[in-house]
XYZ file of C-alpha atoms in Angstrom:
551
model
C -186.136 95.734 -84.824
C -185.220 91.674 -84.883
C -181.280 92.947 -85.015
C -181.747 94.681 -81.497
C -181.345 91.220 -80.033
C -177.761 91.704 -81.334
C -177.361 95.328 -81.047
C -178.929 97.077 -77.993
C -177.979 97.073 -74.298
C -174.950 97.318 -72.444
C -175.164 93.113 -72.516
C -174.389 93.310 -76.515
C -171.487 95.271 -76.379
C -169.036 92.344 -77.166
C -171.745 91.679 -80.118
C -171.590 95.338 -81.254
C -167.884 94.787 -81.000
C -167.798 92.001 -83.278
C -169.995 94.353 -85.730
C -167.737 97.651 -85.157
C -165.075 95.101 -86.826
C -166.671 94.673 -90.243
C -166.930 98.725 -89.837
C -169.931 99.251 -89.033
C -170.902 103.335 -86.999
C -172.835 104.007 -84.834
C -175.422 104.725 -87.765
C -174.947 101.738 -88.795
C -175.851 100.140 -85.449
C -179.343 102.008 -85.693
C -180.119 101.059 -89.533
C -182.335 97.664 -89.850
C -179.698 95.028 -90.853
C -180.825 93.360 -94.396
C -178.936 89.578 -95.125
C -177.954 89.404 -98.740
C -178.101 85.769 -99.800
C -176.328 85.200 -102.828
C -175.826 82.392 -104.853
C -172.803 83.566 -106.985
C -170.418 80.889 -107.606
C -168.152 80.583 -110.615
C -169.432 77.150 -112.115
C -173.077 78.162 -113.041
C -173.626 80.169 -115.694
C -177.321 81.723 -114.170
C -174.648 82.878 -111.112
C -171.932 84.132 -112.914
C -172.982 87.868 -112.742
C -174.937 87.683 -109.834
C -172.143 90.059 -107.746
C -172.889 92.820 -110.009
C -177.077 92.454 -109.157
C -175.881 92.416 -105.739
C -173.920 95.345 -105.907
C -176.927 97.154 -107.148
C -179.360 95.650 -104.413
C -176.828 96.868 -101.749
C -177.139 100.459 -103.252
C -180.480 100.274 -103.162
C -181.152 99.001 -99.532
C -178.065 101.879 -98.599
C -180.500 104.291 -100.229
C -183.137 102.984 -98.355
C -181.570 103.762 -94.891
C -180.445 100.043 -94.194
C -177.416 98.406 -93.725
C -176.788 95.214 -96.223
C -174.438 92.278 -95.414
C -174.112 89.670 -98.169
C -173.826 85.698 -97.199
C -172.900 82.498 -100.009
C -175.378 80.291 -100.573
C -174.848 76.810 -102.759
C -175.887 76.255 -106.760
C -176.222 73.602 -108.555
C -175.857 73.845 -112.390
C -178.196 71.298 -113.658
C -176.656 71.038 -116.817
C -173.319 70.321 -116.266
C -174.465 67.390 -113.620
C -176.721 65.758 -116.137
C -176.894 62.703 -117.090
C -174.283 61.544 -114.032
C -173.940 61.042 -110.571
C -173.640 64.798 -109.591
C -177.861 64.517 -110.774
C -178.507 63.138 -107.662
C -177.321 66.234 -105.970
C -179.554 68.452 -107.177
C -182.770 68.147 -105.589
C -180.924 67.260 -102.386
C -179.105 70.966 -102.411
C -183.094 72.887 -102.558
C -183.054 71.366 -99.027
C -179.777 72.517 -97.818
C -180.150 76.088 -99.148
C -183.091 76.302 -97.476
C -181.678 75.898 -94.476
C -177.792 77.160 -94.381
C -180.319 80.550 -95.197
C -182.121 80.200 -91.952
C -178.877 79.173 -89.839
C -177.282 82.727 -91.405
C -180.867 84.845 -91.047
C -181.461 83.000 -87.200
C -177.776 83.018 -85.889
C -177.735 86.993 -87.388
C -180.820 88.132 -86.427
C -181.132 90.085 -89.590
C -184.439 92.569 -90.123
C -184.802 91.344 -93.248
C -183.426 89.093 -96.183
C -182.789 89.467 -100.093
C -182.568 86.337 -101.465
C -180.445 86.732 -104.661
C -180.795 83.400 -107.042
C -181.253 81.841 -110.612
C -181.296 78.303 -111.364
C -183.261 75.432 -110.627
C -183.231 74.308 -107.192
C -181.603 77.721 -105.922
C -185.114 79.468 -105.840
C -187.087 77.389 -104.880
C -184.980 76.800 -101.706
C -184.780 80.298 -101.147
C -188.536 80.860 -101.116
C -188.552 78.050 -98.446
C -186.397 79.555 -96.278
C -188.635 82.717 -96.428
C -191.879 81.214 -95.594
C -189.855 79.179 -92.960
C -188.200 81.984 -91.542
C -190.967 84.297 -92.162
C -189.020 87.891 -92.217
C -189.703 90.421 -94.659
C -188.056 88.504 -97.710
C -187.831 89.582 -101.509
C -186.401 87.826 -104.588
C -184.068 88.763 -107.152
C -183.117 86.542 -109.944
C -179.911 86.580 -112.282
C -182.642 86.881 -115.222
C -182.465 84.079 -118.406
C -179.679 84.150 -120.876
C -180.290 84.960 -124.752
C -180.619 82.768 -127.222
C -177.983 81.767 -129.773
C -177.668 81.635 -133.174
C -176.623 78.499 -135.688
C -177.081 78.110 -139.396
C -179.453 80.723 -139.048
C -181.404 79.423 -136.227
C -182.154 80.155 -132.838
C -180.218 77.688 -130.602
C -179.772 76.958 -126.466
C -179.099 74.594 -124.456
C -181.235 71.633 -125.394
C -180.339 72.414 -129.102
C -177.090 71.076 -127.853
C -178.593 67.668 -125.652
C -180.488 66.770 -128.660
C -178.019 66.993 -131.210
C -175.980 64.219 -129.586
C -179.148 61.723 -130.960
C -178.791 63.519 -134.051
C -175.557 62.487 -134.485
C -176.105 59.010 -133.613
C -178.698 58.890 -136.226
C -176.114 60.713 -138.978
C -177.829 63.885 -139.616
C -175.066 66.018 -137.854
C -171.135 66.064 -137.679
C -168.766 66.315 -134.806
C -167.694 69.348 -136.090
C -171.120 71.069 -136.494
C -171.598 69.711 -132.971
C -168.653 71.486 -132.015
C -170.106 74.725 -133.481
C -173.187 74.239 -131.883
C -171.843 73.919 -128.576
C -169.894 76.949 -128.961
C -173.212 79.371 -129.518
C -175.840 77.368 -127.761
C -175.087 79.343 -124.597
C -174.157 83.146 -125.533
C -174.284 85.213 -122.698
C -174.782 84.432 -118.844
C -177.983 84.092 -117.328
C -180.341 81.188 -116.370
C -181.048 79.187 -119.894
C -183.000 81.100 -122.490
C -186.596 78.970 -122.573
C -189.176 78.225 -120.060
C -186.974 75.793 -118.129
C -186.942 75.285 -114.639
C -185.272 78.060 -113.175
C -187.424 80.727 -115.362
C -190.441 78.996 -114.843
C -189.555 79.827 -111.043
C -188.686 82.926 -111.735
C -191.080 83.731 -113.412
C -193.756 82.217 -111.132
C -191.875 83.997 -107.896
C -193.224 86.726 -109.242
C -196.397 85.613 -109.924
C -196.844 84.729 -106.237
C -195.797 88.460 -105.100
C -192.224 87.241 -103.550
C -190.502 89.672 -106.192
C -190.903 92.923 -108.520
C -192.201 93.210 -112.222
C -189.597 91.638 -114.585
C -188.043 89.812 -112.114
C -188.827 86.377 -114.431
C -188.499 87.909 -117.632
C -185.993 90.502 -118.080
C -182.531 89.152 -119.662
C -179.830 88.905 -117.664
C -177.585 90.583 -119.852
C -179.953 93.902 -119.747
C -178.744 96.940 -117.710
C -183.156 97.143 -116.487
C -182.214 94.239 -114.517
C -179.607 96.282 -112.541
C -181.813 98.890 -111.997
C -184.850 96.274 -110.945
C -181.502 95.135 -108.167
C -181.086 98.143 -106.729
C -185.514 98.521 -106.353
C -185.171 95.497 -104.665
C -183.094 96.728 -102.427
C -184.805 100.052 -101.619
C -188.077 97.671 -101.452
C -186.555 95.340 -98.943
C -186.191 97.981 -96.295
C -189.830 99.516 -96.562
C -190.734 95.633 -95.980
C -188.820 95.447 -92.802
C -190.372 99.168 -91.724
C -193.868 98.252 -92.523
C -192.824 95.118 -91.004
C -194.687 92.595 -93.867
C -193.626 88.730 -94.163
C -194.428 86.397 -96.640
C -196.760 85.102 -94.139
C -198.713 88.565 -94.061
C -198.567 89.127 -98.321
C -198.634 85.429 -99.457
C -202.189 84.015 -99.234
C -204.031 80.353 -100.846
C -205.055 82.824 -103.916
C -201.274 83.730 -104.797
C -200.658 80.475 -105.113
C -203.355 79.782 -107.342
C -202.297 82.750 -109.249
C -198.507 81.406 -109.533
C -200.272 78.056 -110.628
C -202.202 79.515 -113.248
C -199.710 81.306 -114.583
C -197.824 78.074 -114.795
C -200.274 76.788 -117.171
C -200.751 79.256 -119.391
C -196.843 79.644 -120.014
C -196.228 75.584 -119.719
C -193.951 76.070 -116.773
C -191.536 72.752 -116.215
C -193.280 70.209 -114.530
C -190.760 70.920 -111.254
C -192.751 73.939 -110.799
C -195.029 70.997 -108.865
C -192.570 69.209 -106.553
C -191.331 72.967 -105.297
C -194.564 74.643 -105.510
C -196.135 71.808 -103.059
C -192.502 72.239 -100.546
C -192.845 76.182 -100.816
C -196.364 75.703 -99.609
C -195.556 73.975 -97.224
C -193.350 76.094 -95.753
C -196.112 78.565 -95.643
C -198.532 76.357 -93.835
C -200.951 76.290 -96.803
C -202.629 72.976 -98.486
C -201.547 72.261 -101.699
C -201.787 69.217 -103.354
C -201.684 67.381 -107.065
C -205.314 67.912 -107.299
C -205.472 71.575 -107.003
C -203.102 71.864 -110.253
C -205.030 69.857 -112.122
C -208.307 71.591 -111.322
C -206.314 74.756 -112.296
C -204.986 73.158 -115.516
C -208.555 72.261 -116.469
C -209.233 75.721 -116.548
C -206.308 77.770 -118.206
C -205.684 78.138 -121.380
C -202.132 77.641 -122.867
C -201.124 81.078 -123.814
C -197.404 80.577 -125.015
C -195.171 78.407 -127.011
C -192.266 78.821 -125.291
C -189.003 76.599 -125.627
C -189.204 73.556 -125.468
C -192.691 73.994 -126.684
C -192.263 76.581 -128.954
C -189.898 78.851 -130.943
C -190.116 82.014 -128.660
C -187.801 82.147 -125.686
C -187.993 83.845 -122.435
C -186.472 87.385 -123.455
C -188.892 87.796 -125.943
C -191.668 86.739 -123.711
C -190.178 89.878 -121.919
C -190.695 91.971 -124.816
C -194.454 90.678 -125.320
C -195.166 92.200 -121.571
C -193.957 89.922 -119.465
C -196.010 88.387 -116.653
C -197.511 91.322 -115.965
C -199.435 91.295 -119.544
C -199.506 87.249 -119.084
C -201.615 87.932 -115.549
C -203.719 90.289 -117.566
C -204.501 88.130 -119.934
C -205.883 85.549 -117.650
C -207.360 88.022 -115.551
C -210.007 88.722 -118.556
C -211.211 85.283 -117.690
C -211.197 85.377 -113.954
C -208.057 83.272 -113.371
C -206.383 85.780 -111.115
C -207.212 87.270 -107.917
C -206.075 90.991 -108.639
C -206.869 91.681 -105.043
C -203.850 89.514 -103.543
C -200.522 91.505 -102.344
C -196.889 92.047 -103.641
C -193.558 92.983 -101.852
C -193.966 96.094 -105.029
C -196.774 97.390 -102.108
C -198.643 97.200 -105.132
C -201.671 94.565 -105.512
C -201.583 92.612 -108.683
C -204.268 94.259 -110.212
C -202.493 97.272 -109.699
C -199.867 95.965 -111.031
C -201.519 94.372 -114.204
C -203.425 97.784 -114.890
C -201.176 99.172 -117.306
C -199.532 95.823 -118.557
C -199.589 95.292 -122.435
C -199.684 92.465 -124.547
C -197.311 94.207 -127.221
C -196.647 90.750 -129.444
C -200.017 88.571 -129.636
C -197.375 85.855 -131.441
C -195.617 85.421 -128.476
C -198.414 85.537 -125.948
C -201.710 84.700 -127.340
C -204.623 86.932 -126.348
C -206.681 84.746 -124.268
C -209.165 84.910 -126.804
C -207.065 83.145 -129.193
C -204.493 80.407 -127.212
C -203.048 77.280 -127.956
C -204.678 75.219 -126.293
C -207.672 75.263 -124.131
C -206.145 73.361 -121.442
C -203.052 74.127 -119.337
C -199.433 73.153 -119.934
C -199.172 70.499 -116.858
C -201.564 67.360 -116.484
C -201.616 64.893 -113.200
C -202.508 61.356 -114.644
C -203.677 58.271 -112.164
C -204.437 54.620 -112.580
C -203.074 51.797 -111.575
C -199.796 52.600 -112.505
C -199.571 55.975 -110.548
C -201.973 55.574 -107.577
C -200.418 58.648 -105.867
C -200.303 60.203 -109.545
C -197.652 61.654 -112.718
C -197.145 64.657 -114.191
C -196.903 65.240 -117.824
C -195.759 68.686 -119.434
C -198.862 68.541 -121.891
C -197.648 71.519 -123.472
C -194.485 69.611 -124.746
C -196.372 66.958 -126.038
C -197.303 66.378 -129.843
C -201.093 65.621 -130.764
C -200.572 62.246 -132.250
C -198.965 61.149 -128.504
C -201.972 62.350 -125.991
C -203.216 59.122 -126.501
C -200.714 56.244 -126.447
C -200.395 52.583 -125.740
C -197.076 50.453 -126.336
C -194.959 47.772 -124.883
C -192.674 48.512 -121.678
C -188.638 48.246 -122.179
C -187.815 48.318 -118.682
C -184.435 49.777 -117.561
C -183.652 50.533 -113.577
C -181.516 53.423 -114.525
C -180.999 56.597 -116.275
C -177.532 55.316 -117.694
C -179.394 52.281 -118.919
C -182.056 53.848 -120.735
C -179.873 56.391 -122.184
C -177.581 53.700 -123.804
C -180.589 51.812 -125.228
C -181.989 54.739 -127.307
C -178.944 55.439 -128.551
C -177.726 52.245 -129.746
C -180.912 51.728 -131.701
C -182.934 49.135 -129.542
C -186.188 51.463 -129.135
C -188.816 51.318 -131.957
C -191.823 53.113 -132.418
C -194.440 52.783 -130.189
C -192.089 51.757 -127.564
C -193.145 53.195 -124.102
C -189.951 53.201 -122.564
C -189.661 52.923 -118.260
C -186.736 54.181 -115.964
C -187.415 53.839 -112.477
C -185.229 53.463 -109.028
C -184.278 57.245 -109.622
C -187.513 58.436 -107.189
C -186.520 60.830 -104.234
C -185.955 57.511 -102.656
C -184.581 55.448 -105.310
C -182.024 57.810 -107.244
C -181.786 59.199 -104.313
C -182.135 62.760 -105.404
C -184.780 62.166 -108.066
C -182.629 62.804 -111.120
C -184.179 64.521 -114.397
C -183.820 62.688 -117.169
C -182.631 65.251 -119.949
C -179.971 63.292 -121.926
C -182.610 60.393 -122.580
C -185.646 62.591 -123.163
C -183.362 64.562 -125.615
C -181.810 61.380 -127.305
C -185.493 60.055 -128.143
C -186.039 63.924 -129.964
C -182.733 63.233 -131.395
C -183.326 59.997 -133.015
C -186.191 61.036 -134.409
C -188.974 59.253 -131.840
C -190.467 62.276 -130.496
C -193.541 61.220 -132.259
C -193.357 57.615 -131.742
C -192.394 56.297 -127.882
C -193.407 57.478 -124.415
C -191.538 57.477 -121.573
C -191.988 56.878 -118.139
C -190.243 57.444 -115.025
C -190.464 57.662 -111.320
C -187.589 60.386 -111.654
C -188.128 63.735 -113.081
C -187.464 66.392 -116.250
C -186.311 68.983 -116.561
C -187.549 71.667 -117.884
C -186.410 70.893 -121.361
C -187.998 68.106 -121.619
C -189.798 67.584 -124.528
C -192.282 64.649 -125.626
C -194.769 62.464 -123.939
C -192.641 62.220 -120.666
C -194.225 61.180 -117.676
C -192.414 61.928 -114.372
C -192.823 61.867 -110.987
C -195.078 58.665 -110.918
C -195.989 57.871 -107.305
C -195.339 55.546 -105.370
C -192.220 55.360 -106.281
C -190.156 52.266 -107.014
C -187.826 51.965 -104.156
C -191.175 51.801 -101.937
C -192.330 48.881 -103.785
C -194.569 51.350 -106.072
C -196.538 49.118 -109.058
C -193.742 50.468 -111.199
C -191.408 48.543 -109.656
C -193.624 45.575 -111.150
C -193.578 46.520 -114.490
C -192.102 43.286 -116.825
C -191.003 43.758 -120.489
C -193.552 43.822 -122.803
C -196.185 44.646 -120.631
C -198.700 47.035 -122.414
C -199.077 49.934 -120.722
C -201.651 52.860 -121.629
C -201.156 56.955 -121.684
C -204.528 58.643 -122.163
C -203.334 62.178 -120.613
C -206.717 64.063 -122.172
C -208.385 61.635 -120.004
C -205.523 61.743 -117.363
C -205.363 58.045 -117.369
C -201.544 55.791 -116.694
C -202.461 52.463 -116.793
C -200.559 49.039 -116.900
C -202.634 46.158 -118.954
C -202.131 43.674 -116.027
C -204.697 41.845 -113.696
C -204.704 42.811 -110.013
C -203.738 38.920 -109.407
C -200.472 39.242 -111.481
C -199.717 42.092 -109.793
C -199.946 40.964 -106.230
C -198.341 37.507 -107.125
C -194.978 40.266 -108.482
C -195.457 42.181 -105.464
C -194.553 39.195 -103.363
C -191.197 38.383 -105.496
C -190.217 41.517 -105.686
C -187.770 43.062 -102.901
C -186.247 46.887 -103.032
C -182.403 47.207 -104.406
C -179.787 47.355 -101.854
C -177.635 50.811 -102.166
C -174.318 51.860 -100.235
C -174.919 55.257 -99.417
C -172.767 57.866 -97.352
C -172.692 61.765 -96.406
C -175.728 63.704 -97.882
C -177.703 60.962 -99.699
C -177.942 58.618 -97.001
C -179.338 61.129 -94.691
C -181.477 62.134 -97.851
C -182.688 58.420 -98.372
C -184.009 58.458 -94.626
C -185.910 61.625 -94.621
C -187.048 62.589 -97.755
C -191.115 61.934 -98.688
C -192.989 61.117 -102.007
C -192.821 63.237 -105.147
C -196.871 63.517 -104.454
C -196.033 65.571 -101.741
C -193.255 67.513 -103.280
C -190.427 65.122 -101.930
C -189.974 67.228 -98.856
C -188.326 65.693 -95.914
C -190.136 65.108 -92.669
């Protein structure tokens, strides 16, 4: 075992004293040692709970014949640092997860790890640090929150983000807001529609990194104790039969994540930490390879923000399991590739049930014939953009409009709600790349202000930042090169027509290469004063094309 580097020989006895001190037997000292990495804090609503999951998952791996020890690992709540500068410390903390979780697993020498998470950034760091690391690894999420109720209707999170436009445009009180607020989040749990840290969740499993339910089954629900104490029991067979990510995780799980990304319209983050997972894992992915997997998959669920159902009642529909089956009818998943269940996924899929067609669409019968995320190029996005196409109405695939500039969030976000965007607008926040926030900030509060005010189905926008999962609308993120490297968006001018053909995945700025290059010369990169974790951020991170990973 990996632990006997800590454990065995009359050289380790000061180690084994160090372990006889957190009262561990002589048992104990012959048991593979499982780290327990758990993101539990008491300012995320996704972590909340997560000490009774890991309870359970100690149980299990107990059962199992191991011994568990748990470690902390950071979380970010995304919410509650939108829309401010605690945004730009989101997509910095995937990085730092990833690797306070190898310092613990390395500096330990633990058999194996459990990597307990929810929200946004938290799993996908996680997942790095397995592939990284490559020890037997399995995931266990906190499971989405329910939905709330208000007036009758089915509320969350973003019910509460876009009501603030609503009120700006006099459709809504302060005191209804008030109300709102008080049921949009009802119980704990990662929030209730196919944002970013259920798309994860939902995809880790997907991939093979975690059990059946793992993305789907409500946090609230005592099944997703009893799935934490499996995944405990599960972790030790890993370590016996001594299987890695490295050994179960193959180029066709990842299509098989991916395609189950379209079909559900997964938050277009699912393709900055898909690309820095795979990276970890030493297998190519790039932008190209999701659109020729979009292309291909049909859009299978309306799930908020693109629909009325939300993830728990995905759950109740079948889950990924009956979502995998589905596409498997059409030869979009490789039922051959491996899970840490010890089950393949066509194992796995065998007795999976679609049990509400309304929620997921037989494949048959979906939404659309095209998947839920679209890369778009031109001479606006040379590197590419991402578009959640499944968020998007019909009357904005196709768009062209004038450019209202702004080189912030903050900005942007007062414009729309004072009233200075009109219809057909296509509206442009840049500087808030990897490079240029730093930390790549999503842009929520003005996404949701446009719904709010009533121009979801009137004015684009377009930013070198990100969305989050939420995001509804003809937003287009991640568009590469950024502006901080001198990126052509950095040369966008008010007024400037600029044209959004995502069927024909087409971002394109109406002005002649000459103009261009004479703005290129003028134009020099903002001057920043950073300190502490952005400025060593700034210096290493990459492009959003590549996943903004830091080399």
């Amino acid at each position: 075992m990996r632990s006997d580097r800590i454990k065995k020989g009359i050289e380790r006895a000061p180690h084994r004293s160090l372990l006889r001190a957190l009262g561990f037997d002589d048992e104990d000292l012959r048991a593979p040692l499982i780290g327990i990495a758990n993101s539990f804090n008491e300012i995320v609503p996704g972590h909340i709970h997560l000490r009774t999951l890991v309870e359970a998952v100690k149980a299990g791996v107990r059962q199992a014949g191991g011994v568990p020890v748990e470690f902390g690992v950071i979380g970010v709540c995304d919410g509650i640092a939108m829309n401010h500068e605690g945004m730009r410390y989101s997509l910095v903390s995937r990085e730092i997860i990833a690797d306070s979780i190898e310092i613990m697993a390395q500096a330990h020498a633990f058999d194996g790890l459990v990597l307990v998470t929810s929200c946004d950034k938290i799993t996908p760091g996680m997942l790095m640090a397995a592939f990284r690391l490559n020890l037997p690894a399995i995931l266990i999420a906190g499971g989405p929150m329910l939905t709330g109720d208000f007036q009758g209707k089915k509320v969350n999170l973003i019910s509460a983000f876009e009501a603030i436009g609503r009120i700006k445009k006099g459709e809504m009180t302060e005191e209804e807001l008030i109300e709102l607020e008080k049921c949009a989040c009802p119980t704990c749990g990662s929030c209730a529609g196919m944002f970013t840290a259920n798309s994860m969740n939902c995809l880790t499993e997907a991939l093979g990194l975690a059990l059946p339910g793992n993305g789907t089954i409500p946090a609230v629900y005592s099944e997703r104790i009893r799935l934490a104490k499996e995944t405990g029991r599960a972790i030790v067979r890993l370590v016996k039969k001594g299987l890695t990510p490295k050994k179960l995780i193959s180029d066709a799980s990842f299509r098989n994540a991916i395609a189950v990304d379209m079909a559900l319209g997964c938050s277009t983050n699912t393709v900055l930490h898909l690309m820095a997972i795979a990276k970890e894992a030493e297998i190519p992915l790039d932008l190209k390879t999701f659109d020729e997997i979009s292309k291909k998959t049909s859009v299978l669920a309306k799930l908020i923000p693109s629909g009325p159902h939300s993830v728990p009642e995905l759950h109740q529909a079948g889950g990924i399991p009956a979502v995998m089956k589905e596409l498997a009818k059409k030869g979009l998943i490789d039922t051959s590739c491996l899970t840490v269940s010890g089950k393949t996924i066509g194992e796995i899929i065998e007795k999976a049930e679609n049990r509400n067609p309304e929620v997921l669409r037989p494949i048959e019968n979906p939404y659309a014939y095209e998947g839920g995320i679209a890369v778009l190029y031109g001479n606006l996005s040379p590197e590419g953009a991402v578009v959640k196409t499944s968020a998007v109405l019909p009357e904005m695939m196709r768009h062209t409009g004038p450019a209202r500039v702004y080189n912030s969030e903050e900005e942007a976000y007062e414009a729309i709600l004072s009233g200075k965007i009109r219809p057909g607008d296509v509206v442009v926040i840049r500087y808030e790349g990897p490079k240029g926030g730093p930390g790549m900030r999503e842009m929520l509060s003005p996404t949701s202000a446009l719904i709010g005010m009533g121009l979801g189905a009137s004015v684009a926008l377009i930013t070198d930042g990100r969305f989050s999962g939420g995001t509804q609308g003809a937003c287009i993120g991640h568009v590469s090169p950024e502006a901080a490297e001198g990126g052509p968006i950095a040369l966008v001018e008010e007024g400037d027509i600029i044209e959004i053909d995502i069927p024909g995945r087409l971002l394109e700025l109406k002005v002649s290469d000459e103009e261009l290059e004479k703005r290129k010369k003028k134009w020099s990169p903002p001057k920043k004063k950073l300190k502490g974790v952005l400025k060593k951020y700034y210096v290493l991170v990459k492009s959003a094309s590549t996943g903004a990973v830091l080399e």
